[in-house]
Amino acid sequence: MPYYQPEIECASRDYLHAIQSARLIKMVDTAYNKVPFYKRKLDEAGVSPKDIHSIDDVSKLPFTVKDDLRDNYPYGLFAVEPSELVRIHASSGTTGKQTVVGYTANDIDIWSQCAARAISAAGGTKDDFIHVSYGYGLFTGGLGLHYGAEKLGATAIPVSSGNTKRQVQILQDFGSDFLCCTPSYAMFIGETVRDMGIDPKSLKLRGGIFGAEPWTDNMRREIEKLLDIKAYDIYGLSEITGPGVSYDCEYQNGLHICEDYFYPEVVDPDTGEPMPDGEYGELVFTCIGKEALPLIRYRTRDICALNREPCRCGRTFIRMTKPRGRSDDMLIIRGVNVFPSQVEHVLLELHMDPNYLIIVDRVNNLDSMEVQVEMNQNLFSDTVRDIENTEKRIESALQSTLNVHARVRLVEPGTLPRSEGKAKRVIDNRRI
Ligand code: DLL
């Protein structure tokens, strides 16, 4: 079995409980004494560090939300002096102020370990060449996988995103074994390989480590076909550390969370009450191992469920389902909750490519939803009747999955914008 740190990834639950408890007690003490925001918050909630005796006490603590980071922009929640920081990153948020995160040398080490665990769980070894096409910069994708690859002893190829034909050239010439990028960019690279007339079997590539945005299992199969690889999911967010908070193992049945550093809970997004295992709710993390930014019960807005069943791979780390989407990406169309990933799922079930754009509008106080879908090569048709029939078929499949009507418009292959990072799937004109 491919493990990076089996002594911890496969540790007994009792051992993990002991580590988590010791780390939580220390972290809450530091946060309380070093970060005025946490002192105020805990005082207001009537909780003192002395009330925290084990990880089971985590639910006594108040939540932290993204606005707390924004309100204390840029460095107000840091628990260390600037001289102890070695790196700054920031979230890729599209609205409002960015959220700024900082790392000590230890924090970078922890993060690199987690990313190395993810690469190893995908079958990567120190002999492999890891082609990193996540963006390098304030976004954590590029440097996160880069440091993970080096930590594993593998060879990082820091390509960054963009210039897709050159990406393909490098895959061919440098003999990359693993590709790391967003799933939507992996699709685009796969299409480019095809359009350049290259047989994907002629590439050395054998795996991909894709994340930073929601994607379905159907899309996974599509990418696997286009690039002739096995595709693994990797999850993370800059506030918690970056990519590697959780990752797929070879059984791809949920992402193992690095819970020795990031303690997970799933809560009801409306009430904040803990949800039973297996039920979908908002993922919350407490960073129990980090020095610079010790977040307490941080609400990620990501919607998923937890699974404590033992995994066949031997890892004892709890698993989370693929995030279905974010509570703030969820569209409410005429009162019905719709996630873009549901649209993607339907399209792939119908053997369409997952190149689509959802346009939401409000006409006469009524929400309308249009889904533009690219025709793929096998479907490309000039007869109006064929096109209309296909549109109707997709409309009815969407209706039965989403429980809300969406108008479908087929557009020509290659006309919807391609993304080199996180894909933009929704234009919501109601907010303008
Ligand atoms: O996206 C970190 C990352 C980089 C993860 C590379 C994986 C690979 P942020 O820019 O802070 O960090 O965005 C974090 O992206 O809260 C999720 O909503 C979403 N996200 C990240 N990974 C996944 C995934 C990086 N595998 C936000 N599936 C998170 C679904 C994901 N959503």
Short mmCIF file of C-alpha atoms and ligand atoms in Angstrom, two decimals:
data_model
loop_
_atom_site.label_atom_id
_atom_site.label_comp_id
_atom_site.label_asym_id
_atom_site.label_seq_id
_atom_site.Cartn_x
_atom_site.Cartn_y
_atom_site.Cartn_z
CA MET A 1 0.00 0.00 0.00
CA PRO A 2 1.34 3.46 -0.79
CA TYR A 3 1.70 5.45 2.43
CA TYR A 4 3.90 8.40 3.28
CA GLN A 5 3.61 8.21 7.11
CA PRO A 6 1.89 4.89 7.97
CA GLU A 7 2.71 5.32 11.67
CA ILE A 8 0.25 8.20 11.82
CA GLU A 9 -2.01 7.61 8.79
CA CYS A 10 -2.81 4.11 10.09
CA ALA A 11 -2.55 4.87 13.84
CA SER A 12 -5.11 3.47 16.30
CA ARG A 13 -8.09 5.69 17.04
CA ASP A 14 -7.00 5.84 20.72
CA TYR A 15 -3.60 7.14 19.72
CA LEU A 16 -5.15 9.72 17.41
CA HIS A 17 -7.56 10.79 20.15
CA ALA A 18 -4.63 11.35 22.51
CA ILE A 19 -2.69 13.41 19.95
CA GLN A 20 -5.74 15.46 19.03
CA SER A 21 -6.54 16.15 22.68
CA ALA A 22 -3.01 17.26 23.57
CA ARG A 23 -2.82 19.49 20.50
CA LEU A 24 -6.25 21.06 21.05
CA ILE A 25 -5.43 21.95 24.67
CA LYS A 26 -2.16 23.61 23.62
CA MET A 27 -3.69 25.40 20.65
CA VAL A 28 -6.62 26.88 22.59
CA ASP A 29 -4.23 28.14 25.25
CA THR A 30 -2.03 29.81 22.63
CA ALA A 31 -4.97 31.30 20.73
CA TYR A 32 -6.44 32.70 23.96
CA ASN A 33 -3.18 34.23 25.13
CA LYS A 34 -1.75 35.42 21.81
CA VAL A 35 -4.75 36.52 19.76
CA PRO A 36 -6.96 39.24 21.33
CA PHE A 37 -9.82 38.25 19.00
CA TYR A 38 -9.93 34.74 20.50
CA LYS A 39 -9.64 36.00 24.07
CA ARG A 40 -12.68 38.20 23.46
CA LYS A 41 -14.59 35.45 21.68
CA LEU A 42 -13.96 32.81 24.32
CA ASP A 43 -14.73 35.24 27.14
CA GLU A 44 -18.01 36.16 25.46
CA ALA A 45 -18.87 32.46 25.07
CA GLY A 46 -17.98 31.87 28.72
CA VAL A 47 -15.31 29.28 27.86
CA SER A 48 -11.81 29.28 29.28
CA PRO A 49 -8.82 27.26 28.06
CA LYS A 50 -9.12 25.45 31.43
CA ASP A 51 -12.44 23.95 30.26
CA ILE A 52 -10.72 22.08 27.43
CA HIS A 53 -9.58 18.65 28.66
CA SER A 54 -9.74 16.59 25.48
CA ILE A 55 -10.75 16.81 21.83
CA ASP A 56 -14.30 15.91 22.93
CA ASP A 57 -14.56 19.43 24.37
CA VAL A 58 -14.14 21.06 20.96
CA SER A 59 -17.90 21.65 20.66
CA LYS A 60 -17.75 23.98 23.69
CA LEU A 61 -15.78 26.45 21.55
CA PRO A 62 -17.34 29.20 19.42
CA PHE A 63 -17.19 29.12 15.59
CA THR A 64 -14.86 31.26 13.48
CA VAL A 65 -16.07 32.47 10.07
CA LYS A 66 -14.48 33.98 6.97
CA ASP A 67 -15.68 37.46 7.98
CA ASP A 68 -13.60 37.19 11.16
CA LEU A 69 -10.51 36.88 8.94
CA ARG A 70 -11.70 39.77 6.79
CA ASP A 71 -12.47 41.96 9.81
CA ASN A 72 -8.95 41.33 11.11
CA TYR A 73 -7.32 41.82 7.69
CA PRO A 74 -4.53 41.22 7.00
CA TYR A 75 -2.66 39.79 10.01
CA GLY A 76 -4.99 40.30 12.99
CA LEU A 77 -5.57 36.60 13.75
CA PHE A 78 -1.90 35.61 13.64
CA ALA A 79 -0.52 34.16 16.88
CA VAL A 80 3.17 34.69 16.13
CA GLU A 81 5.52 37.64 15.63
CA PRO A 82 6.20 38.62 11.99
CA SER A 83 9.81 37.45 12.43
CA GLU A 84 8.55 33.86 12.89
CA LEU A 85 6.61 33.86 9.62
CA VAL A 86 8.24 32.37 6.55
CA ARG A 87 5.37 32.57 4.02
CA ILE A 88 2.12 34.38 3.26
CA HIS A 89 -0.68 33.15 0.97
CA ALA A 90 -4.17 34.48 0.30
CA SER A 91 -7.49 33.00 -0.69
CA SER A 92 -8.74 33.19 -4.22
CA GLY A 93 -12.03 34.74 -3.11
CA THR A 94 -13.75 36.67 -5.85
CA THR A 95 -15.75 39.00 -3.65
CA GLY A 96 -14.71 41.29 -0.82
CA LYS A 97 -11.25 41.44 0.66
CA GLN A 98 -8.91 38.48 0.25
CA THR A 99 -8.26 36.43 3.34
CA VAL A 100 -4.58 36.41 4.20
CA VAL A 101 -2.93 33.40 5.81
CA GLY A 102 0.57 32.99 7.27
CA TYR A 103 2.92 30.10 7.99
CA THR A 104 5.87 29.48 10.29
CA ALA A 105 8.58 27.05 9.15
CA ASN A 106 6.78 24.34 11.14
CA ASP A 107 3.48 25.14 9.47
CA ILE A 108 5.09 24.76 6.03
CA ASP A 109 6.53 21.45 7.18
CA ILE A 110 3.10 20.19 8.31
CA TRP A 111 1.48 21.32 5.06
CA SER A 112 4.22 19.68 2.97
CA GLN A 113 3.74 16.42 4.92
CA CYS A 114 0.01 16.50 4.16
CA ALA A 115 0.59 17.16 0.46
CA ALA A 116 3.22 14.38 0.39
CA ARG A 117 0.67 12.01 1.98
CA ALA A 118 -1.75 12.91 -0.83
CA ILE A 119 0.76 12.28 -3.61
CA SER A 120 1.81 9.02 -1.99
CA ALA A 121 -1.82 7.89 -1.56
CA ALA A 122 -2.23 8.45 -5.30
CA GLY A 123 0.65 6.03 -5.86
CA GLY A 124 3.41 8.63 -6.28
CA THR A 125 6.93 7.75 -5.12
CA LYS A 126 10.29 9.47 -4.87
CA ASP A 127 11.08 8.20 -8.36
CA ASP A 128 8.24 10.15 -9.95
CA PHE A 129 8.16 13.44 -11.85
CA ILE A 130 5.30 15.60 -10.57
CA HIS A 131 4.05 18.13 -13.13
CA VAL A 132 2.44 20.99 -11.17
CA SER A 133 0.02 23.06 -13.26
CA TYR A 134 -1.80 24.72 -10.37
CA GLY A 135 -1.05 28.44 -10.30
CA TYR A 136 2.05 29.49 -8.35
CA GLY A 137 1.57 32.66 -6.33
CA LEU A 138 -0.72 33.71 -3.53
CA PHE A 139 -2.98 30.74 -4.44
CA THR A 140 -1.84 27.71 -2.43
CA GLY A 141 -2.22 25.14 -5.24
CA GLY A 142 1.16 25.47 -6.98
CA LEU A 143 3.51 25.78 -4.03
CA GLY A 144 1.45 23.31 -1.97
CA LEU A 145 1.88 20.40 -4.39
CA HIS A 146 5.42 21.55 -5.18
CA TYR A 147 6.57 21.29 -1.55
CA GLY A 148 4.62 18.04 -1.17
CA ALA A 149 6.46 16.53 -4.13
CA GLU A 150 9.84 17.60 -2.76
CA LYS A 151 8.98 16.37 0.73
CA LEU A 152 8.22 12.95 -0.75
CA GLY A 153 11.60 13.05 -2.48
CA ALA A 154 9.94 13.12 -5.90
CA THR A 155 10.87 15.61 -8.62
CA ALA A 156 8.64 18.70 -8.88
CA ILE A 157 8.19 20.27 -12.32
CA PRO A 158 6.88 23.80 -11.52
CA VAL A 159 5.04 24.51 -14.78
CA SER A 160 2.24 26.64 -13.24
CA SER A 161 -0.95 27.16 -15.24
CA GLY A 162 -1.48 28.51 -18.76
CA ASN A 163 -0.06 27.98 -22.25
CA THR A 164 -1.80 24.66 -22.65
CA LYS A 165 0.05 23.40 -25.76
CA ARG A 166 3.31 23.94 -23.91
CA GLN A 167 1.91 21.94 -20.99
CA VAL A 168 1.33 19.04 -23.38
CA GLN A 169 4.81 19.42 -24.84
CA ILE A 170 6.28 19.22 -21.33
CA LEU A 171 4.16 16.17 -20.47
CA GLN A 172 5.65 14.52 -23.57
CA ASP A 173 9.25 15.68 -23.33
CA PHE A 174 9.87 15.68 -19.56
CA GLY A 175 8.14 12.35 -18.96
CA SER A 176 5.79 13.61 -16.23
CA ASP A 177 4.33 10.74 -14.17
CA PHE A 178 1.66 12.78 -12.34
CA LEU A 179 -0.29 15.87 -13.37
CA CYS A 180 -1.56 18.24 -10.67
CA CYS A 181 -4.14 20.91 -11.62
CA THR A 182 -7.84 21.73 -11.30
CA PRO A 183 -10.15 19.07 -12.79
CA SER A 184 -11.49 21.59 -15.31
CA TYR A 185 -7.95 22.36 -16.47
CA ALA A 186 -7.21 18.62 -16.65
CA MET A 187 -10.20 18.30 -19.03
CA PHE A 188 -8.83 21.14 -21.14
CA ILE A 189 -5.33 19.61 -21.21
CA GLY A 190 -6.92 16.28 -22.17
CA GLU A 191 -8.88 17.91 -25.01
CA THR A 192 -5.69 19.62 -26.17
CA VAL A 193 -3.82 16.29 -26.21
CA ARG A 194 -6.62 14.89 -28.38
CA ASP A 195 -6.74 17.94 -30.67
CA MET A 196 -2.97 17.79 -31.15
CA GLY A 197 -3.44 14.24 -32.43
CA ILE A 198 -1.42 12.70 -29.60
CA ASP A 199 -2.31 9.23 -28.34
CA PRO A 200 -2.59 9.61 -24.52
CA LYS A 201 -1.16 6.09 -24.18
CA SER A 202 2.09 7.41 -25.65
CA LEU A 203 2.53 9.67 -22.58
CA LYS A 204 4.30 8.39 -19.47
CA LEU A 205 1.60 10.00 -17.31
CA ARG A 206 -0.12 7.53 -14.95
CA GLY A 207 -1.98 9.64 -12.39
CA GLY A 208 -3.52 13.01 -11.74
CA ILE A 209 -4.09 14.88 -8.45
CA PHE A 210 -6.98 17.22 -9.04
CA GLY A 211 -8.85 19.57 -6.73
CA ALA A 212 -9.52 23.20 -5.73
CA GLU A 213 -13.09 23.00 -7.11
CA PRO A 214 -16.01 20.55 -6.94
CA TRP A 215 -16.06 17.77 -9.54
CA THR A 216 -18.12 14.64 -9.91
CA ASP A 217 -17.15 10.99 -10.26
CA ASN A 218 -18.44 11.14 -13.82
CA MET A 219 -16.00 13.91 -14.60
CA ARG A 220 -13.29 11.77 -13.01
CA ARG A 221 -14.03 9.00 -15.52
CA GLU A 222 -14.05 11.49 -18.39
CA ILE A 223 -10.59 12.82 -17.45
CA GLU A 224 -9.30 9.27 -16.93
CA LYS A 225 -10.40 8.39 -20.46
CA LEU A 226 -9.01 11.54 -22.09
CA LEU A 227 -5.58 11.25 -20.47
CA ASP A 228 -5.44 7.48 -19.89
CA ILE A 229 -4.63 7.92 -16.18
CA LYS A 230 -6.16 7.32 -12.75
CA ALA A 231 -7.53 10.59 -11.34
CA TYR A 232 -7.37 11.35 -7.59
CA ASP A 233 -9.14 14.07 -5.64
CA ILE A 234 -7.32 16.43 -3.29
CA TYR A 235 -9.09 18.93 -1.05
CA GLY A 236 -7.96 21.88 0.98
CA LEU A 237 -8.40 25.56 1.66
CA SER A 238 -5.88 28.26 2.31
CA GLU A 239 -7.35 29.20 5.71
CA ILE A 240 -6.72 25.66 6.99
CA THR A 241 -3.38 25.28 5.17
CA GLY A 242 -3.84 24.60 1.41
CA PRO A 243 -4.09 21.41 -0.69
CA GLY A 244 -3.67 18.20 1.31
CA VAL A 245 -6.19 18.74 4.11
CA SER A 246 -7.76 15.55 2.71
CA TYR A 247 -7.09 13.24 -0.22
CA ASP A 248 -8.20 10.13 -2.09
CA CYS A 249 -6.56 6.78 -1.50
CA GLU A 250 -6.49 4.06 -4.17
CA TYR A 251 -10.07 3.00 -3.29
CA GLN A 252 -11.40 6.52 -4.03
CA ASN A 253 -14.27 6.11 -1.64
CA GLY A 254 -14.04 9.39 0.26
CA LEU A 255 -11.11 11.65 1.07
CA HIS A 256 -9.00 10.85 4.15
CA ILE A 257 -8.67 13.92 6.37
CA CYS A 258 -5.29 14.65 7.99
CA GLU A 259 -7.02 14.73 11.36
CA ASP A 260 -3.79 14.76 13.35
CA TYR A 261 -3.57 18.41 12.26
CA PHE A 262 -7.11 19.39 11.21
CA TYR A 263 -10.00 18.21 13.39
CA PRO A 264 -13.23 17.91 11.34
CA GLU A 265 -16.89 18.28 12.27
CA VAL A 266 -20.00 18.50 10.10
CA VAL A 267 -22.71 20.84 11.35
CA ASP A 268 -26.15 21.95 10.25
CA PRO A 269 -25.41 25.13 8.25
CA ASP A 270 -28.44 26.90 9.73
CA THR A 271 -28.28 25.92 13.40
CA GLY A 272 -24.59 25.02 13.84
CA GLU A 273 -25.63 21.77 15.56
CA PRO A 274 -23.45 18.69 14.86
CA MET A 275 -24.87 16.34 12.21
CA PRO A 276 -24.77 12.54 12.48
CA ASP A 277 -22.11 10.76 10.38
CA GLY A 278 -23.27 10.14 6.84
CA GLU A 279 -25.48 13.22 6.69
CA TYR A 280 -24.57 16.21 4.57
CA GLY A 281 -23.82 19.49 6.30
CA GLU A 282 -21.17 22.20 6.57
CA LEU A 283 -17.62 21.08 7.16
CA VAL A 284 -15.90 22.76 10.12
CA PHE A 285 -12.19 22.49 10.93
CA THR A 286 -10.15 23.21 14.02
CA CYS A 287 -6.44 23.60 13.21
CA ILE A 288 -4.82 21.79 16.11
CA GLY A 289 -1.25 21.69 14.82
CA LYS A 290 -0.57 25.09 13.30
CA GLU A 291 1.39 27.92 14.89
CA ALA A 292 0.82 31.08 12.84
CA LEU A 293 -2.94 30.87 12.31
CA PRO A 294 -4.61 28.66 14.94
CA LEU A 295 -8.19 28.59 13.65
CA ILE A 296 -10.90 27.41 16.05
CA ARG A 297 -13.97 25.68 14.53
CA TYR A 298 -13.62 27.40 11.17
CA ARG A 299 -16.75 27.15 9.03
CA THR A 300 -15.60 26.21 5.54
CA ARG A 301 -19.01 26.60 3.81
CA ASP A 302 -18.21 23.32 2.02
CA ILE A 303 -21.03 20.79 2.05
CA CYS A 304 -20.09 17.16 2.65
CA ALA A 305 -20.62 14.19 4.99
CA LEU A 306 -18.19 12.26 7.23
CA ASN A 307 -17.59 8.51 7.27
CA ARG A 308 -15.84 6.78 10.19
CA GLU A 309 -16.01 3.25 8.70
CA PRO A 310 -12.58 1.62 8.36
CA CYS A 311 -11.16 1.94 4.85
CA ARG A 312 -9.74 -1.03 2.94
CA CYS A 313 -6.50 0.90 2.41
CA GLY A 314 -5.66 0.57 6.12
CA ARG A 315 -5.72 4.30 6.87
CA THR A 316 -7.61 5.09 10.05
CA PHE A 317 -8.16 8.76 9.17
CA ILE A 318 -11.84 9.67 8.89
CA ARG A 319 -13.14 10.19 5.35
CA MET A 320 -15.21 13.04 3.92
CA THR A 321 -17.34 12.72 0.78
CA LYS A 322 -16.30 14.75 -2.24
CA PRO A 323 -17.57 18.25 -1.39
CA ARG A 324 -20.86 18.69 -3.19
CA GLY A 325 -20.32 22.43 -3.44
CA ARG A 326 -20.23 25.40 -1.13
CA SER A 327 -23.23 26.65 0.75
CA ASP A 328 -22.48 30.05 -0.80
CA ASP A 329 -22.27 28.55 -4.36
CA MET A 330 -25.61 26.90 -3.89
CA LEU A 331 -28.17 28.50 -6.15
CA ILE A 332 -31.70 28.92 -4.94
CA ILE A 333 -33.90 28.80 -8.01
CA ARG A 334 -37.55 29.41 -7.25
CA GLY A 335 -36.94 28.13 -3.74
CA VAL A 336 -35.16 24.95 -4.85
CA ASN A 337 -31.52 24.37 -3.88
CA VAL A 338 -29.32 23.65 -6.91
CA PHE A 339 -25.61 22.86 -6.93
CA PRO A 340 -23.68 23.29 -10.21
CA SER A 341 -22.21 19.83 -9.59
CA GLN A 342 -25.70 18.30 -10.05
CA VAL A 343 -25.86 19.81 -13.53
CA GLU A 344 -22.42 18.38 -14.29
CA HIS A 345 -23.56 14.96 -13.08
CA VAL A 346 -26.60 14.94 -15.38
CA LEU A 347 -24.59 16.03 -18.43
CA LEU A 348 -22.01 13.31 -17.94
CA GLU A 349 -24.73 10.68 -17.43
CA LEU A 350 -25.98 11.69 -20.89
CA HIS A 351 -22.45 11.33 -22.32
CA MET A 352 -22.07 15.07 -22.86
CA ASP A 353 -18.75 16.78 -22.09
CA PRO A 354 -18.80 18.72 -18.80
CA ASN A 355 -18.41 22.05 -20.60
CA TYR A 356 -21.37 24.08 -19.45
CA LEU A 357 -22.39 27.47 -18.13
CA ILE A 358 -25.40 28.19 -15.92
CA ILE A 359 -27.03 31.58 -16.38
CA VAL A 360 -29.55 32.63 -13.78
CA ASP A 361 -31.81 35.62 -14.17
CA ARG A 362 -34.95 37.09 -12.68
CA VAL A 363 -37.74 38.20 -15.00
CA ASN A 364 -40.98 39.59 -13.55
CA ASN A 365 -39.87 38.44 -10.09
CA LEU A 366 -39.48 34.89 -11.32
CA ASP A 367 -36.14 33.10 -11.39
CA SER A 368 -35.07 31.62 -14.70
CA MET A 369 -32.19 29.25 -15.30
CA GLU A 370 -30.49 28.55 -18.60
CA VAL A 371 -27.83 25.91 -19.04
CA GLN A 372 -25.57 26.37 -22.05
CA VAL A 373 -23.96 23.10 -23.03
CA GLU A 374 -21.31 22.49 -25.62
CA MET A 375 -22.11 19.87 -28.22
CA ASN A 376 -19.38 17.28 -28.37
CA GLN A 377 -17.84 15.90 -31.55
CA ASN A 378 -20.07 12.78 -31.70
CA LEU A 379 -23.17 14.90 -31.29
CA PHE A 380 -22.31 17.80 -33.51
CA SER A 381 -25.29 18.13 -35.79
CA ASP A 382 -26.55 20.66 -38.27
CA THR A 383 -30.18 19.70 -38.24
CA VAL A 384 -32.27 21.97 -36.10
CA ARG A 385 -34.53 19.07 -35.21
CA ASP A 386 -31.62 16.98 -33.82
CA ILE A 387 -30.40 19.90 -31.75
CA GLU A 388 -33.86 20.59 -30.36
CA ASN A 389 -34.36 16.93 -29.49
CA THR A 390 -31.08 16.81 -27.60
CA GLU A 391 -31.92 20.03 -25.77
CA LYS A 392 -35.26 18.54 -24.72
CA ARG A 393 -33.62 15.31 -23.55
CA ILE A 394 -31.19 17.27 -21.33
CA GLU A 395 -33.99 19.53 -20.07
CA SER A 396 -36.05 16.58 -18.94
CA ALA A 397 -33.07 14.87 -17.26
CA LEU A 398 -32.23 18.12 -15.44
CA GLN A 399 -35.85 18.56 -14.39
CA SER A 400 -35.98 15.12 -12.78
CA THR A 401 -32.68 15.59 -10.92
CA LEU A 402 -33.03 19.23 -9.88
CA ASN A 403 -36.81 19.43 -9.48
CA VAL A 404 -36.77 22.76 -11.23
CA HIS A 405 -37.02 23.67 -14.91
CA ALA A 406 -33.90 24.81 -16.70
CA ARG A 407 -33.85 25.84 -20.34
CA VAL A 408 -31.01 24.15 -22.22
CA ARG A 409 -29.19 25.72 -25.13
CA LEU A 410 -26.63 23.73 -27.10
CA VAL A 411 -23.67 25.76 -28.31
CA GLU A 412 -20.89 24.86 -30.73
CA PRO A 413 -17.93 22.79 -29.54
CA GLY A 414 -15.10 24.84 -28.04
CA THR A 415 -17.12 28.07 -27.64
CA LEU A 416 -17.56 28.22 -23.85
CA PRO A 417 -14.61 29.76 -21.99
CA ARG A 418 -11.98 27.25 -20.78
CA SER A 419 -10.35 27.68 -17.40
CA GLU A 420 -6.72 27.27 -16.43
CA GLY A 421 -7.58 27.45 -12.73
CA LYS A 422 -10.91 27.24 -10.98
CA ALA A 423 -13.75 27.07 -13.51
CA LYS A 424 -16.48 29.69 -13.50
CA ARG A 425 -19.73 27.78 -14.02
CA VAL A 426 -22.38 30.27 -12.99
CA ILE A 427 -23.42 33.74 -14.05
CA ASP A 428 -26.06 34.97 -11.66
CA ASN A 429 -27.55 38.15 -13.08
CA ARG A 430 -29.94 38.44 -10.13
CA ARG A 431 -27.22 39.90 -7.92
CA ILE A 432 -26.34 42.73 -10.30
O1 DLL B 1 -8.36 25.69 -3.53
C1 DLL B 1 -6.57 24.83 -2.14
C2 DLL B 1 -6.36 23.72 -3.12
C3 DLL B 1 -5.44 23.85 -4.12
C4 DLL B 1 -7.04 22.53 -2.95
C5 DLL B 1 -5.19 22.80 -4.98
C6 DLL B 1 -6.81 21.47 -3.81
C7 DLL B 1 -5.89 21.60 -4.83
P1 DLL B 1 -8.72 28.10 -1.74
O2 DLL B 1 -8.37 28.89 -2.96
O3 DLL B 1 -8.62 28.76 -0.42
O4 DLL B 1 -7.79 26.84 -1.63
O5 DLL B 1 -10.18 27.54 -1.98
C8 DLL B 1 -10.74 26.65 -1.07
O6 DLL B 1 -11.98 25.46 -2.80
O7 DLL B 1 -13.29 25.74 0.51
C9 DLL B 1 -13.64 24.42 -1.53
O8 DLL B 1 -14.83 25.17 -1.69
C10 DLL B 1 -12.91 24.39 -2.84
N1 DLL B 1 -12.19 23.12 -2.99
C11 DLL B 1 -10.89 22.87 -2.76
N2 DLL B 1 -10.60 21.57 -3.07
C12 DLL B 1 -11.76 20.99 -3.47
C13 DLL B 1 -12.14 19.69 -3.91
C14 DLL B 1 -7.66 25.80 -2.54
N3 DLL B 1 -11.27 18.71 -4.03
C15 DLL B 1 -12.09 26.17 -1.53
N4 DLL B 1 -13.44 19.48 -4.20
C16 DLL B 1 -12.68 25.13 -0.61
C17 DLL B 1 -14.34 20.48 -4.09
C18 DLL B 1 -12.78 21.99 -3.41
N5 DLL B 1 -14.05 21.72 -3.71
#
